């Protein structure tokens, strides 16, 4: 097995949650910018 791969389900779920939070924050920030700077 490769040591840098995710080992357990809990690690996978944690990584997935982190990615989802980052994407959500990025989406919220872009929506706020649209309100501040309407095109």
Backbone as numpy.savetxt, mean C-alpha at the origin, in Angstrom:
# Nx Ny Nz CAx CAy CAz Cx Cy Cz
14.49 -23.72 -0.18 13.65 -22.52 -0.18 14.53 -21.27 -0.18
13.99 -20.21 -0.70 14.73 -18.94 -0.75 14.46 -18.13 0.50
15.52 -17.66 1.14 15.38 -17.01 2.44 14.68 -15.65 2.34
14.72 -15.02 1.17 14.10 -13.70 1.06 12.62 -13.76 0.72
12.11 -14.96 0.49 10.69 -15.10 0.21 9.90 -15.05 1.52
8.62 -14.71 1.41 7.76 -14.67 2.60 7.59 -16.09 3.13
7.80 -16.28 4.41 7.81 -17.62 5.00 6.43 -18.06 5.48
5.70 -17.16 6.10 4.46 -17.56 6.76 3.29 -16.74 6.25
2.10 -17.26 6.52 0.89 -16.55 6.10 0.77 -15.21 6.81
1.18 -15.17 8.08 1.07 -13.90 8.82 1.98 -12.84 8.22
3.18 -13.24 7.78 4.06 -12.27 7.12 3.43 -11.79 5.82
2.83 -12.72 5.07 2.21 -12.35 3.80 1.07 -11.37 4.04
0.24 -11.67 5.04 -0.89 -10.79 5.33 -0.42 -9.42 5.77
0.66 -9.39 6.56 1.20 -8.11 7.01 1.71 -7.28 5.84
2.46 -7.92 4.94 2.98 -7.21 3.77 1.83 -6.71 2.90
0.81 -7.55 2.72 -0.33 -7.17 1.90 -1.03 -5.96 2.50
-1.15 -5.94 3.84 -1.81 -4.82 4.50 -0.99 -3.54 4.34
0.33 -3.66 4.43 1.18 -2.48 4.25 1.03 -1.92 2.84
1.05 -2.79 1.86 0.92 -2.33 0.47 -0.43 -1.65 0.27
-1.48 -2.27 0.83 -2.82 -1.70 0.67 -2.91 -0.32 1.32
-2.30 -0.18 2.50 -2.33 1.12 3.18 -1.59 2.18 2.37
-0.45 1.80 1.79 0.32 2.76 0.99 -0.49 3.19 -0.23
-1.11 2.22 -0.90 -1.89 2.57 -2.08 -3.08 3.45 -1.71
-3.72 3.15 -0.57 -4.86 3.96 -0.14 -4.41 5.38 0.18
-3.29 5.54 0.86 -2.79 6.87 1.19 -2.45 7.64 -0.07
-1.85 6.96 -1.04 -1.48 7.62 -2.30 -2.74 8.07 -3.04
-3.77 7.22 -3.03 -5.02 7.56 -3.70 -5.68 8.76 -3.02
-5.71 8.76 -1.69 -6.30 9.89 -0.97 -5.55 11.17 -1.26
-4.22 11.09 -1.29 -3.42 12.29 -1.53 -3.69 12.84 -2.92
-3.80 11.96 -3.92 -4.04 12.45 -5.28 -5.44 13.06 -5.38
-6.42 12.50 -4.66 -7.76 13.08 -4.68 -7.76 14.45 -4.02
-7.01 14.62 -2.95 -6.94 15.92 -2.29 -6.28 16.95 -3.19
-5.25 16.54 -3.93 -4.59 17.46 -4.86 -5.55 17.89 -5.96
-6.43 16.98 -6.38 -7.41 17.36 -7.39 -8.36 18.43 -6.85
-8.67 18.36 -5.56 -9.54 19.38 -4.97 -8.82 20.72 -4.85
-7.55 20.68 -4.49 -6.79 21.92 -4.31 -6.47 22.55 -5.66
-6.10 21.70 -6.62 -5.74 22.21 -7.95 -6.68 21.62 -9.00
-7.90 22.12 -9.11 -8.82 21.56 -10.11 -8.29 21.78 -11.52
-8.36 20.75 -12.32 -7.85 20.87 -13.69 -8.92 21.49 -14.59
